[in-house]
Amino acid sequence: MTSKGLQRTCVSSRNLSSTIQCQYRPRLPPITAPVLPKRTASGLSKIPKNQKAKAAEPVKKRKARNDFVRHSLKDAQQFALCDAMRYIRAFEVGRSPTSSKYEVHVTLKTLKNGPVVRNRLRLPHAVDTSQRICVICPPDSPAAKAAIKAGASLVGEETVFDAVKEGRIEFDRCICHVNSSQKLNKAGLGRVLGPKGLMPSAKNGTVVKDVAGSIKEMVGGSEYRERLGVIRMAVGQLGFTPEEMQRNIRAFMDGLKKDLALLSDKISKEVHEVVLSSTNAPGFSLNGDFRSSTSLPSRDLAII
């Protein structure tokens, strides 16, 4: 006799082969197949209204930013120029005063797809005076003689073209005379000099008539260009005094603000932060002051 909902199972005992042990276990419910949704004549299953409404809602995509992310300077620690130079020199102990350079990083508030700012300027105190300048002009012309006298390291046309095609680029800056611009274009050196930023062009002011004057401006001059909303440029050597650094940074910022002012009114570019660093030191955000109440005297910072 079995109870309702219980299943009788009998198992023979190993020790007593003649006896049979019976025990009652709960009856398991039968396994049923899942109920599939009904299909209509068109072959499509019927979806409940609430599920259909959820499926019809489009997935909201996150709107992409059209500007660069800039951190807030409200709680950031900023330094005076003398204090930043003091900490940077601590990282440059044992370095040559002429090999390590001070660099300024200017962060801009700008759009990602906006025009970039680039220019060349001559600082009051030259940072790099060992630049090798190449002048593309007829070798026997008066422009070639003036270029050699001004300090050009390489002058010529075909000799320069052949050296560049062979991969021998032994110069840091390149100037082209107006009369040699057509030969330069026919030589097809844009693929080689373009990625290195050495291809002369009228837009950059490197296709000129006065070769000697351009060389004098380049010696001691510096170039800057905006990349990803940041402009970086060397503004001094490690052996510069705080006063020399102040004059160079002021000249750089004045030139940059003039370039920003020349842009269209529809293009918004503003200076967000100015950071001073060096070849081997981290960056220190500047607050615009020359010295603070705890700064060392300028004469102590002028000693290497």
Short mmCIF file of C-alpha atoms in Angstrom, two decimals:
data_model
loop_
_atom_site.label_atom_id
_atom_site.label_comp_id
_atom_site.label_asym_id
_atom_site.label_seq_id
_atom_site.Cartn_x
_atom_site.Cartn_y
_atom_site.Cartn_z
CA MET A 1 0.00 0.00 0.00
CA THR A 2 1.47 3.31 -1.09
CA SER A 3 0.62 6.84 -0.10
CA LYS A 4 -0.51 9.45 -2.60
CA GLY A 5 2.38 11.31 -4.23
CA LEU A 6 4.95 8.72 -3.08
CA GLN A 7 6.73 6.17 -5.20
CA ARG A 8 7.65 2.73 -3.87
CA THR A 9 11.12 1.44 -4.65
CA CYS A 10 12.52 -1.88 -3.52
CA VAL A 11 16.24 -2.54 -3.15
CA SER A 12 17.73 -5.90 -2.26
CA SER A 13 20.12 -5.94 0.66
CA ARG A 14 23.65 -7.21 0.10
CA ASN A 15 23.90 -8.86 3.52
CA LEU A 16 20.45 -10.43 3.48
CA SER A 17 19.79 -11.66 -0.01
CA SER A 18 16.47 -13.14 0.91
CA THR A 19 15.00 -9.92 2.22
CA ILE A 20 13.93 -6.91 0.23
CA GLN A 21 14.00 -3.43 1.71
CA CYS A 22 11.32 -1.07 0.49
CA GLN A 23 11.29 2.69 0.93
CA TYR A 24 9.05 5.47 -0.21
CA ARG A 25 10.39 8.50 -2.14
CA PRO A 26 8.51 11.61 -3.27
CA ARG A 27 7.16 11.39 -6.79
CA LEU A 28 8.85 13.87 -9.19
CA PRO A 29 6.65 16.00 -11.46
CA PRO A 30 6.70 15.02 -15.11
CA ILE A 31 9.04 16.94 -17.45
CA THR A 32 7.05 19.07 -19.86
CA ALA A 33 8.29 20.82 -22.98
CA PRO A 34 8.43 24.64 -22.91
CA VAL A 35 5.48 26.45 -24.36
CA LEU A 36 6.54 28.10 -27.60
CA PRO A 37 4.86 31.28 -28.82
CA LYS A 38 2.16 30.80 -31.38
CA ARG A 39 2.99 31.64 -34.95
CA THR A 40 0.69 33.58 -37.21
CA ALA A 41 -0.09 32.99 -40.85
CA SER A 42 2.76 35.30 -41.84
CA GLY A 43 5.19 33.12 -39.97
CA LEU A 44 5.95 35.69 -37.25
CA SER A 45 5.43 34.89 -33.59
CA LYS A 46 3.21 37.06 -31.51
CA ILE A 47 5.16 39.26 -29.11
CA PRO A 48 3.45 40.74 -26.07
CA LYS A 49 2.74 44.45 -26.29
CA ASN A 50 5.02 45.36 -23.41
CA GLN A 51 7.96 43.47 -24.97
CA LYS A 52 7.24 44.98 -28.37
CA ALA A 53 7.37 48.48 -26.90
CA LYS A 54 10.72 47.79 -25.27
CA ALA A 55 12.17 46.35 -28.48
CA ALA A 56 11.01 49.37 -30.48
CA GLU A 57 12.83 51.86 -28.24
CA PRO A 58 16.14 52.90 -29.90
CA VAL A 59 19.34 52.49 -27.92
CA LYS A 60 20.54 55.88 -26.79
CA LYS A 61 24.11 56.48 -27.96
CA ARG A 62 26.44 58.59 -25.89
CA LYS A 63 27.18 61.84 -27.62
CA ALA A 64 30.85 62.18 -28.57
CA ARG A 65 32.76 65.17 -27.23
CA ASN A 66 33.81 67.77 -29.77
CA ASP A 67 36.43 69.30 -27.49
CA PHE A 68 39.37 68.06 -25.46
CA VAL A 69 38.94 67.13 -21.80
CA ARG A 70 40.57 69.69 -19.51
CA HIS A 71 40.91 69.28 -15.77
CA SER A 72 39.83 72.06 -13.43
CA LEU A 73 42.50 74.33 -11.97
CA LYS A 74 40.38 75.26 -8.98
CA ASP A 75 42.12 72.86 -6.60
CA ALA A 76 45.34 72.37 -8.58
CA GLN A 77 48.66 73.31 -7.04
CA GLN A 78 50.39 76.06 -9.01
CA PHE A 79 53.83 77.62 -8.64
CA ALA A 80 55.61 80.88 -9.25
CA LEU A 81 58.32 80.90 -11.94
CA CYS A 82 61.23 80.96 -9.45
CA ASP A 83 59.76 78.08 -7.43
CA ALA A 84 59.16 75.97 -10.55
CA MET A 85 62.75 76.57 -11.72
CA ARG A 86 64.06 75.62 -8.28
CA TYR A 87 62.27 72.24 -8.32
CA ILE A 88 63.15 71.54 -11.93
CA ARG A 89 66.86 72.11 -11.26
CA ALA A 90 66.66 69.55 -8.48
CA PHE A 91 65.69 66.96 -11.12
CA GLU A 92 68.48 68.12 -13.45
CA VAL A 93 71.37 67.76 -10.99
CA GLY A 94 74.52 66.72 -12.82
CA ARG A 95 73.21 67.66 -16.26
CA SER A 96 74.96 70.01 -18.67
CA PRO A 97 73.55 73.57 -18.53
CA THR A 98 73.29 73.65 -22.33
CA SER A 99 71.96 70.12 -23.02
CA SER A 100 68.83 70.29 -20.85
CA LYS A 101 66.13 72.71 -21.96
CA TYR A 102 63.20 74.40 -20.26
CA GLU A 103 59.92 73.72 -22.07
CA VAL A 104 56.56 75.45 -21.87
CA HIS A 105 53.34 73.49 -22.44
CA VAL A 106 50.31 75.66 -23.12
CA THR A 107 46.95 73.89 -22.89
CA LEU A 108 44.17 75.46 -24.94
CA LYS A 109 40.40 75.34 -24.72
CA THR A 110 39.62 74.43 -28.31
CA LEU A 111 37.56 72.14 -30.52
CA LYS A 112 38.98 68.89 -31.85
CA ASN A 113 38.22 69.66 -35.49
CA GLY A 114 39.26 73.31 -35.37
CA PRO A 115 42.28 74.88 -37.09
CA VAL A 116 45.68 74.52 -35.43
CA VAL A 117 47.97 77.39 -34.42
CA ARG A 118 51.57 77.37 -35.64
CA ASN A 119 54.22 80.03 -36.08
CA ARG A 120 57.90 80.86 -35.69
CA LEU A 121 59.27 83.55 -33.41
CA ARG A 122 62.62 84.78 -32.19
CA LEU A 123 63.02 84.80 -28.44
CA PRO A 124 65.02 87.53 -26.66
CA HIS A 125 67.51 84.89 -25.50
CA ALA A 126 68.28 82.19 -28.07
CA VAL A 127 67.74 78.62 -26.91
CA ASP A 128 69.46 76.64 -29.67
CA THR A 129 72.19 78.36 -31.68
CA SER A 130 73.66 75.19 -33.21
CA GLN A 131 71.05 74.67 -35.92
CA ARG A 132 72.21 73.55 -39.36
CA ILE A 133 70.45 75.51 -42.08
CA CYS A 134 70.13 74.40 -45.70
CA VAL A 135 69.48 76.93 -48.47
CA ILE A 136 68.16 75.79 -51.84
CA CYS A 137 69.32 78.29 -54.45
CA PRO A 138 71.64 78.37 -57.50
CA PRO A 139 75.16 77.67 -56.18
CA ASP A 140 76.81 80.54 -58.09
CA SER A 141 74.16 83.18 -57.41
CA PRO A 142 74.46 86.20 -55.10
CA ALA A 143 71.87 84.56 -52.83
CA ALA A 144 74.21 81.59 -52.32
CA LYS A 145 77.11 83.88 -51.34
CA ALA A 146 74.85 85.79 -48.91
CA ALA A 147 73.61 82.51 -47.40
CA ILE A 148 77.14 81.22 -46.81
CA LYS A 149 78.11 84.51 -45.24
CA ALA A 150 75.05 84.41 -42.96
CA GLY A 151 75.99 80.95 -41.65
CA ALA A 152 74.23 78.39 -43.88
CA SER A 153 75.77 74.92 -43.64
CA LEU A 154 74.52 73.61 -47.01
CA VAL A 155 73.86 75.59 -50.19
CA GLY A 156 72.89 74.37 -53.66
CA GLU A 157 70.18 72.77 -55.77
CA GLU A 158 71.00 69.44 -57.42
CA THR A 159 73.50 68.48 -54.73
CA VAL A 160 70.85 69.02 -52.06
CA PHE A 161 68.21 67.11 -54.05
CA ASP A 162 70.50 64.10 -54.55
CA ALA A 163 71.53 64.03 -50.88
CA VAL A 164 67.92 64.07 -49.69
CA LYS A 165 66.90 61.30 -52.12
CA GLU A 166 69.76 59.18 -50.80
CA GLY A 167 68.54 59.71 -47.24
CA ARG A 168 71.33 62.10 -46.15
CA ILE A 169 69.47 64.91 -44.41
CA GLU A 170 72.27 66.82 -42.72
CA PHE A 171 70.36 69.96 -41.72
CA ASP A 172 67.76 71.08 -39.18
CA ARG A 173 66.07 73.86 -41.18
CA CYS A 174 65.55 74.34 -44.90
CA ILE A 175 65.02 77.57 -46.86
CA CYS A 176 64.28 77.85 -50.55
CA HIS A 177 64.88 80.90 -52.75
CA VAL A 178 61.94 82.02 -54.86
CA ASN A 179 63.82 81.31 -58.10
CA SER A 180 64.41 77.67 -57.09
CA SER A 181 60.86 76.83 -55.93
CA GLN A 182 59.86 75.24 -59.26
CA LYS A 183 62.92 72.96 -59.29
CA LEU A 184 62.15 71.98 -55.71
CA ASN A 185 58.59 70.95 -56.64
CA LYS A 186 59.79 68.96 -59.67
CA ALA A 187 62.33 67.12 -57.53
CA GLY A 188 59.48 65.58 -55.51
CA LEU A 189 61.05 65.91 -52.07
CA GLY A 190 57.75 66.49 -50.29
CA ARG A 191 57.39 62.82 -49.31
CA VAL A 192 60.76 62.89 -47.60
CA LEU A 193 60.93 66.38 -46.11
CA GLY A 194 57.20 66.84 -45.45
CA PRO A 195 56.79 64.36 -42.55
CA LYS A 196 59.93 65.80 -40.92
CA GLY A 197 58.62 69.36 -41.12
CA LEU A 198 61.50 70.47 -43.36
CA MET A 199 59.69 71.04 -46.66
CA PRO A 200 59.94 74.75 -47.62
CA SER A 201 56.66 76.48 -48.38
CA ALA A 202 55.44 80.03 -48.76
CA LYS A 203 52.84 79.43 -46.06
CA ASN A 204 55.52 78.72 -43.48
CA GLY A 205 57.67 81.61 -44.63
CA THR A 206 60.52 79.39 -45.84
CA VAL A 207 60.26 80.32 -49.54
CA VAL A 208 61.78 83.79 -49.47
CA LYS A 209 63.68 86.35 -51.48
CA ASP A 210 65.96 87.61 -48.71
CA VAL A 211 67.84 84.45 -47.77
CA ALA A 212 70.33 86.12 -45.44
CA GLY A 213 67.60 87.83 -43.42
CA SER A 214 65.69 84.57 -43.00
CA ILE A 215 68.82 82.79 -41.78
CA LYS A 216 69.41 85.45 -39.14
CA GLU A 217 65.82 85.02 -37.93
CA MET A 218 66.15 81.24 -37.84
CA VAL A 219 69.36 81.23 -35.83
CA GLY A 220 68.04 81.43 -32.30
CA GLY A 221 64.42 81.25 -33.48
CA SER A 222 61.91 78.65 -32.33
CA GLU A 223 58.86 77.04 -33.89
CA TYR A 224 55.69 75.96 -32.19
CA ARG A 225 52.63 74.08 -33.37
CA GLU A 226 49.41 73.01 -31.72
CA ARG A 227 48.97 69.25 -31.35
CA LEU A 228 45.86 67.81 -29.68
CA GLY A 229 45.09 71.16 -28.07
CA VAL A 230 48.58 71.60 -26.55
CA ILE A 231 51.46 73.81 -27.72
CA ARG A 232 55.00 72.85 -26.65
CA MET A 233 58.15 74.87 -27.19
CA ALA A 234 61.62 75.13 -25.68
CA VAL A 235 62.01 78.51 -24.00
CA GLY A 236 65.40 78.35 -22.30
CA GLN A 237 68.51 76.48 -21.32
CA LEU A 238 69.13 75.12 -17.85
CA GLY A 239 71.74 77.82 -17.25
CA PHE A 240 69.32 80.71 -17.88
CA THR A 241 68.56 83.10 -15.03
CA PRO A 242 64.96 83.62 -13.85
CA GLU A 243 64.94 87.06 -15.50
CA GLU A 244 65.98 85.58 -18.86
CA MET A 245 63.32 82.89 -18.54
CA GLN A 246 60.72 85.51 -17.70
CA ARG A 247 61.53 87.54 -20.83
CA ASN A 248 61.44 84.45 -23.06
CA ILE A 249 58.14 83.15 -21.65
CA ARG A 250 56.59 86.60 -21.90
CA ALA A 251 57.67 86.94 -25.55
CA PHE A 252 56.29 83.49 -26.34
CA MET A 253 52.93 84.12 -24.67
CA ASP A 254 52.58 87.53 -26.33
CA GLY A 255 53.23 86.00 -29.74
CA LEU A 256 50.79 83.16 -29.06
CA LYS A 257 48.02 85.51 -27.95
CA LYS A 258 48.50 87.55 -31.14
CA ASP A 259 48.12 84.40 -33.22
CA LEU A 260 44.94 83.46 -31.33
CA ALA A 261 43.55 86.94 -31.86
CA LEU A 262 44.04 86.65 -35.65
CA LEU A 263 41.65 83.70 -35.84
CA SER A 264 38.05 84.13 -36.95
CA ASP A 265 35.43 85.21 -34.44
CA LYS A 266 33.65 81.89 -34.96
CA ILE A 267 36.72 79.98 -33.73
CA SER A 268 37.18 79.98 -29.98
CA LYS A 269 40.65 79.30 -28.59
CA GLU A 270 41.64 80.29 -25.07
CA VAL A 271 44.68 79.63 -22.91
CA HIS A 272 43.72 77.18 -20.15
CA GLU A 273 47.00 76.35 -18.41
CA VAL A 274 50.73 77.06 -18.73
CA VAL A 275 53.11 74.35 -17.52
CA LEU A 276 56.90 74.59 -17.20
CA SER A 277 59.02 71.44 -17.45
CA SER A 278 62.43 70.37 -18.68
CA THR A 279 64.15 67.49 -20.46
CA ASN A 280 64.25 65.23 -17.37
CA ALA A 281 61.82 66.90 -14.94
CA PRO A 282 58.03 66.75 -14.55
CA GLY A 283 55.75 69.67 -15.29
CA PHE A 284 54.85 72.44 -12.84
CA SER A 285 51.75 74.52 -13.46
CA LEU A 286 52.50 78.27 -13.36
CA ASN A 287 50.25 80.78 -11.63
CA GLY A 288 51.60 83.84 -13.47
CA ASP A 289 53.76 85.20 -10.61
CA PHE A 290 57.51 85.70 -10.90
CA ARG A 291 58.32 84.86 -7.30
CA SER A 292 56.51 83.99 -4.08
CA SER A 293 57.17 84.84 -0.45
CA THR A 294 59.25 81.67 -0.01
CA SER A 295 61.22 81.87 -3.28
CA LEU A 296 65.00 81.88 -3.32
CA PRO A 297 66.82 85.01 -4.52
CA SER A 298 67.30 85.16 -8.28
CA ARG A 299 71.08 85.21 -7.94
CA ASP A 300 70.98 81.79 -6.22
CA LEU A 301 68.99 80.29 -9.09
CA ALA A 302 71.49 81.70 -11.60
CA ILE A 303 74.28 79.49 -10.21
CA ILE A 304 74.68 76.01 -11.71
#
